Amino acid sequence: MAKSIEVRDLNIYYGAFRAVEGVTMSIRPAQVTALIGPSGCGKSTFLRSINRMHEVIPGAYVEGSLTLNGNDLYAPGTDPVSVRRQVGMVFQRPNPFPTMSIYDNVVAGYKLNSRKASKTVTDELVERSLRGANLWNEVKDRLDKPGAGLSGGQQQRLCIARAIAVQPDVLLMDEPCSALDPISTLAIEDLINELKTEYTIVIVTHNMQQAARVSDYTGFFNIEGTGKPGKLVEMDETKTIFSQPREKATEDYVSGRFG
Amino acid sequence: MTTSTSKPAGTVGAGEVGPATSSPSPGKLPPRAPWLVVGAVASVAVLLLFVGVSPALVVIGGLAANILGICLWSRLVEGRRAATDRMVTAVVATAFVIAMIPLVSLLYTVVSRGAARMDAAFFTNSMLGVVGEGGGAYHAIMGTLIVTGLAALISVPIGIMTAVYLVEYGKGRLARSITFLVDVMTGIPSIVAGLFAVALFQLFFGPGIRLGIMGAVALTVLMIPVVVRSVEEMLKIVPNELREASYALGVSKWRTIVKVVLRTSVAGIATGITLAVARVIGETAPLLITLGAVTGVNFNPFEGRMSSLPVFSYYSYVAPGASPAPSIDRAWAAALVLMLIVMALSLLARLISYLFSPKIR
């Protein structure tokens, strides 16, 4: 299921403004890739360009190529909607649908697309997804209760369950723990470790310890100044980035001597 | 470091001046102090009325005396800050009471005078062939329900779709001009909307045409801007995160709008539509010139004149005929029925918003 992503010379624009410049990287299948860097360096923009979510902002477009197992995600005629079915996403703030129960939230990908499925099929899907997100034991007795009634950490795991229920090939996570307490963060990090056997995971994080703990590969983004585009400075195995990076800027950033 | 510490110290010093000049007050008025003042002022007012002072002067003087009284008493016992608080509280309470007077008076008048004809005949009989006693507003009630229902049927889809366009799609000049036109429409006087419908239908059917659908068109012109505005506000407060969550699941934009955005805001939309219906259901002028008035029942909005509650009430009052009393009773009863319909609509909106609003537990 897990697929690899090849990015070549990717420039991302918002209208005339170039937000990210010349990113070339390969994201390996069934591995966790962390993207770190200072605020505004374009790592979230880059992450969102992988499932074309940045296009919800009018005027956004990309140059260069981004392929998923060889399929160009930006080929003419490729529907962003179909891209997003292959590349799921978990957001910074937990965002379960407030009008839906826990059960309906998990199968939201099916329900919102009006795909018909029998009760037994969806029951099985809900249990598998919630087990996959380490949430089943906590919510199995109250699946018909609103998802908004869960705690923040549980809501975030519900959002992960919702994302994996549509069985994507890649899972993008945009600072998934930044709104959570340390215990919920630990739960999510454990979950990431389990999920990487089945999914290619790309995670943006501001927390370098988290990047060091959960990821196999790390990419460091940086920006020269406000108004300049963000760039991928260096990408390597996580332990290399954190112990002996090639670039001085990377070393300054990961050792906290930035700026 | 030194500059940053000196600044807060200065502000703290300035803050301390306040309590030092106004004397610290250990005093506290009894909890029922405001009511004591109201009671005292009221008894003096009653006395003055017996002496023969004009009632208007007594009421205005009494309200002012009440505010001044509690303010002075508190100033003497509690100090300046508490006195200001008491004064503002008294002013707000007085304003509230003044605002309630017309509302209560209106409700009381309509209910007490309309209750006389709240009988089964009023809801089952029309005015066909009725002179004097008896008769009912069945034809007017049905006319109002049909015409307003038709107006809602036309304007709710148009209004919701316009709001969806403005919030979800519209960017640039077209959206701005639509917003501007909606604002202009909000300000159209209702009689102008009626004249528009008359002019429009006269183009096709010649002069003197009166149809139920004409009234519905006139009400639609009045209703659309209200629906657009309220739905637009409701759609704007749906968090963007929900739209993104839906997109990220591979859900297309229109499904996201229908199943996430509209579904999340359905409670507010229901309230907005109810308000819009309540806004037009009592319109008299446009219906007077588009529906005309009949004494018999007409269920067909596409043929012949129809009656409606506001017009029925109006004619019963201005043209009561030979024996005015029963006709004027019917006018009040029709007004009461109109109010009950609006109240039922509000309750319905409450029910919808209770059933569909997002829940935590």
mmCIF file of C-alpha atoms in Angstrom, chain A residues 48 53 56 58 81 84-85 87-89 91 93 95-99 108-109 111-114 146 148-149 162-163, chain B residues 171 239 241-253 255-256 259-260 263-265 356-361:
data_model
loop_
_atom_site.group_PDB
_atom_site.id
_atom_site.type_symbol
_atom_site.label_atom_id
_atom_site.label_comp_id
_atom_site.label_asym_id
_atom_site.label_seq_id
_atom_site.Cartn_x
_atom_site.Cartn_y
_atom_site.Cartn_z
ATOM 1 C CA ARG A 48 -0.001 20.618 1.560
ATOM 2 C CA MET A 53 -4.512 20.990 -0.426
ATOM 3 C CA VAL A 56 -7.866 25.702 -1.805
ATOM 4 C CA PRO A 58 -7.037 30.950 -4.792
ATOM 5 C CA VAL A 81 -10.025 15.184 -5.416
ATOM 6 C CA ARG A 84 -6.530 13.489 -1.918
ATOM 7 C CA ARG A 85 -8.101 10.032 -1.828
ATOM 8 C CA VAL A 87 -2.861 11.053 0.099
ATOM 9 C CA GLY A 88 -4.624 11.581 3.413
ATOM 10 C CA MET A 89 -3.997 14.403 5.829
ATOM 11 C CA PHE A 91 -4.248 18.718 10.646
ATOM 12 C CA ARG A 93 -5.927 21.217 15.321
ATOM 13 C CA ASN A 95 -11.192 18.819 13.459
ATOM 14 C CA PRO A 96 -13.810 16.065 13.771
ATOM 15 C CA PHE A 97 -17.106 16.925 12.086
ATOM 16 C CA PRO A 98 -19.225 18.435 14.875
ATOM 17 C CA THR A 99 -22.531 17.181 13.498
ATOM 18 C CA ALA A 108 -16.989 10.257 6.812
ATOM 19 C CA GLY A 109 -14.832 9.622 3.748
ATOM 20 C CA LYS A 111 -20.547 8.911 3.749
ATOM 21 C CA LEU A 112 -19.622 12.311 2.328
ATOM 22 C CA ASN A 113 -18.883 10.708 -1.027
ATOM 23 C CA SER A 114 -22.247 8.886 -0.869
ATOM 24 C CA PRO A 146 -20.665 13.075 19.093
ATOM 25 C CA ALA A 148 -16.668 16.647 19.522
ATOM 26 C CA GLY A 149 -17.201 15.282 23.048
ATOM 27 C CA ARG A 162 -10.902 9.009 9.731
ATOM 28 C CA ALA A 163 -7.885 9.556 7.487
ATOM 29 C CA LYS B 171 -14.283 36.432 -5.436
ATOM 30 C CA PRO B 239 -14.705 26.866 10.537
ATOM 31 C CA GLU B 241 -10.883 23.463 9.203
ATOM 32 C CA LEU B 242 -14.049 21.475 8.553
ATOM 33 C CA ARG B 243 -13.903 22.269 4.840
ATOM 34 C CA GLU B 244 -10.231 21.258 4.755
ATOM 35 C CA ALA B 245 -10.958 18.070 6.701
ATOM 36 C CA SER B 246 -13.535 17.167 4.092
ATOM 37 C CA TYR B 247 -11.289 18.039 1.134
ATOM 38 C CA ALA B 248 -8.474 15.996 2.663
ATOM 39 C CA LEU B 249 -10.753 12.935 2.636
ATOM 40 C CA GLY B 250 -11.086 13.277 -1.112
ATOM 41 C CA VAL B 251 -14.536 14.819 -1.002
ATOM 42 C CA SER B 252 -15.401 17.154 -3.863
ATOM 43 C CA LYS B 253 -16.211 20.794 -3.273
ATOM 44 C CA ARG B 255 -20.358 17.594 -1.636
ATOM 45 C CA THR B 256 -18.354 19.399 1.026
ATOM 46 C CA LYS B 259 -22.871 17.737 3.454
ATOM 47 C CA VAL B 260 -20.453 19.595 5.710
ATOM 48 C CA ARG B 263 -25.205 20.566 7.383
ATOM 49 C CA THR B 264 -23.124 22.223 10.109
ATOM 50 C CA SER B 265 -24.956 25.522 9.790
ATOM 51 C CA PHE B 356 -29.676 19.581 14.067
ATOM 52 C CA SER B 357 -27.176 21.727 15.931
ATOM 53 C CA PRO B 358 -23.764 20.191 16.731
ATOM 54 C CA LYS B 359 -23.719 18.468 20.079
ATOM 55 C CA ILE B 360 -20.999 17.652 22.572
ATOM 56 C CA ARG B 361 -22.663 14.830 24.520
#
